[in-house]
Structures are given as structure tokens and as C-alpha cells.
Short mmCIF file of C-alpha atoms in Angstrom, two decimals:
data_model
loop_
_atom_site.label_atom_id
_atom_site.label_comp_id
_atom_site.label_asym_id
_atom_site.label_seq_id
_atom_site.Cartn_x
_atom_site.Cartn_y
_atom_site.Cartn_z
CA MET A 1 -35.15 66.12 59.58
CA ASN A 2 -32.54 64.74 57.20
CA ALA A 3 -33.64 63.99 53.62
CA GLU A 4 -32.67 60.35 54.16
CA ASP A 5 -34.76 59.97 57.33
CA PHE A 6 -37.91 57.86 57.18
CA SER A 7 -41.24 59.62 57.76
CA SER A 8 -41.65 57.42 60.83
CA PRO A 9 -39.34 54.79 62.29
CA ILE A 10 -39.76 51.06 61.82
CA PHE A 11 -39.04 48.80 64.77
CA VAL A 12 -37.63 45.34 64.14
CA ARG A 13 -36.59 42.47 66.35
CA ARG A 14 -32.86 41.99 65.91
CA ALA A 15 -32.65 39.15 68.44
CA ARG A 16 -34.95 37.61 71.01
CA TYR A 17 -34.73 40.55 73.42
CA ILE A 18 -33.30 43.24 71.15
CA VAL A 19 -35.54 45.68 69.30
CA GLN A 20 -33.89 48.06 66.88
CA GLU A 21 -35.26 51.33 65.55
CA ILE A 22 -34.79 51.82 61.81
CA ALA A 23 -35.24 55.55 61.24
CA SER A 24 -33.24 56.24 58.08
CA LEU A 25 -31.78 54.81 54.90
CA ALA A 26 -28.45 54.33 56.67
CA ASP A 27 -30.12 52.33 59.45
CA ALA A 28 -31.97 50.17 56.93
CA ILE A 29 -28.87 49.53 54.82
CA ASP A 30 -26.80 48.61 57.88
CA PHE A 31 -29.51 46.22 59.08
CA LEU A 32 -29.93 44.60 55.67
CA ASN A 33 -26.17 44.26 55.16
CA ASP A 34 -25.91 42.51 58.54
CA TRP A 35 -28.73 40.09 57.66
CA PRO A 36 -27.48 36.47 57.56
CA GLU A 37 -26.54 35.52 54.02
CA ASP A 38 -28.20 32.11 54.30
CA GLN A 39 -31.51 33.88 55.05
CA SER A 40 -31.23 36.37 52.22
CA ASP A 41 -34.01 36.06 49.67
CA ARG A 42 -35.54 38.07 46.83
CA LEU A 43 -37.44 40.37 49.20
CA HIS A 44 -34.25 41.08 51.17
CA GLN A 45 -32.37 41.90 47.96
CA THR A 46 -35.27 44.07 46.73
CA ALA A 47 -35.30 46.05 49.98
CA LEU A 48 -31.53 46.52 49.89
CA ARG A 49 -31.62 47.64 46.25
CA ALA A 50 -34.47 50.09 47.00
CA CYS A 51 -32.43 51.61 49.84
CA TYR A 52 -29.35 52.01 47.66
CA ASP A 53 -31.47 53.48 44.86
CA ALA A 54 -32.97 55.99 47.30
CA CYS A 55 -29.46 56.95 48.47
CA ASP A 56 -28.52 57.58 44.85
CA GLY A 57 -31.67 59.67 44.28
CA GLN A 58 -33.15 57.16 41.83
CA LYS A 59 -36.11 56.37 44.12
CA PRO A 60 -37.89 58.31 46.84
CA VAL A 61 -37.05 57.51 50.45
CA SER A 62 -40.68 56.49 50.94
CA ALA A 63 -40.22 53.64 48.41
CA ALA A 64 -37.19 52.37 50.32
CA ARG A 65 -39.11 52.58 53.61
CA HIS A 66 -41.99 50.64 52.07
CA ALA A 67 -39.61 47.96 50.70
CA PHE A 68 -37.93 47.61 54.11
CA LEU A 69 -41.33 47.37 55.81
CA ASP A 70 -42.39 44.61 53.40
CA PHE A 71 -39.16 42.75 54.12
CA ALA A 72 -39.63 43.07 57.90
CA LYS A 73 -43.21 41.79 57.70
CA ARG A 74 -42.22 38.79 55.55
CA ALA A 75 -39.24 37.99 57.77
CA ALA A 76 -41.56 38.16 60.82
CA ILE A 77 -39.30 40.64 62.62
CA LEU A 78 -41.62 43.67 62.56
CA GLU A 79 -42.45 45.01 66.02
CA ASP A 80 -45.46 47.12 66.97
CA PRO A 81 -44.22 50.72 67.32
CA ILE A 82 -46.30 51.46 70.43
CA SER A 83 -45.02 48.36 72.24
CA ALA A 84 -41.46 49.06 71.14
CA MET A 85 -41.59 52.67 72.36
CA GLN A 86 -43.01 51.60 75.74
CA TRP A 87 -40.28 48.97 76.06
CA ILE A 88 -37.56 51.48 75.18
CA ALA A 89 -38.97 54.01 77.66
CA ALA A 90 -39.07 51.36 80.40
CA CYS A 91 -35.42 50.45 79.74
CA LYS A 92 -34.39 54.09 80.03
CA ILE A 93 -36.19 54.45 83.36
CA VAL A 94 -34.49 51.35 84.76
CA ARG A 95 -31.06 52.66 83.71
CA ALA A 96 -31.66 56.10 85.29
#
């Protein structure tokens, strides 16, 4: 496990039928940087800053994960991990 990996992944809805796994600081930063600017708010900026601070070693990775989780809850994009994993598994079976 990489030092920048989250203790457990966070699943977020990227679009209506797209669920994305956020498993590390890099994933979280990419997601937050891609977030629409017109929807950016204080919680978004706080989460992004926490992720950058964790990358720089100024905060623990767990603090960045918590900030991202708070952002996802407030933005109403958080997905249930069990449902997301079942959905991902089903997609892999269909492709095989």
C-alpha cells in the first residue's frame, strides 16, 4: 500500500451512470480539479487544500480522506461502497 493511498476507497458518482473509485490522494486531487468551477464552494476548496497539504506532508492522508468524504456527502455524489462494488463486479462479468 502506497503512503498516499486511502485506508479504504470512496466511491462517487461522476455522472448519471458513472461511478468512480477514489482510492488515493492523486485520485482525489484529479477529481477535485475536474470539478466544475461554477459548482466550487468552500467545502470543495477545503477538500482540495487538505489533499495538497497531505501530499506535502503537512497533514495526514486520513485528514484529506475525511475532507474529501465531507465534500462528497455535501455535493450529494457519495455512493454506497457495497452497491458500487457490486455494480463494478457486474460490469466486469458482462465484459468478460
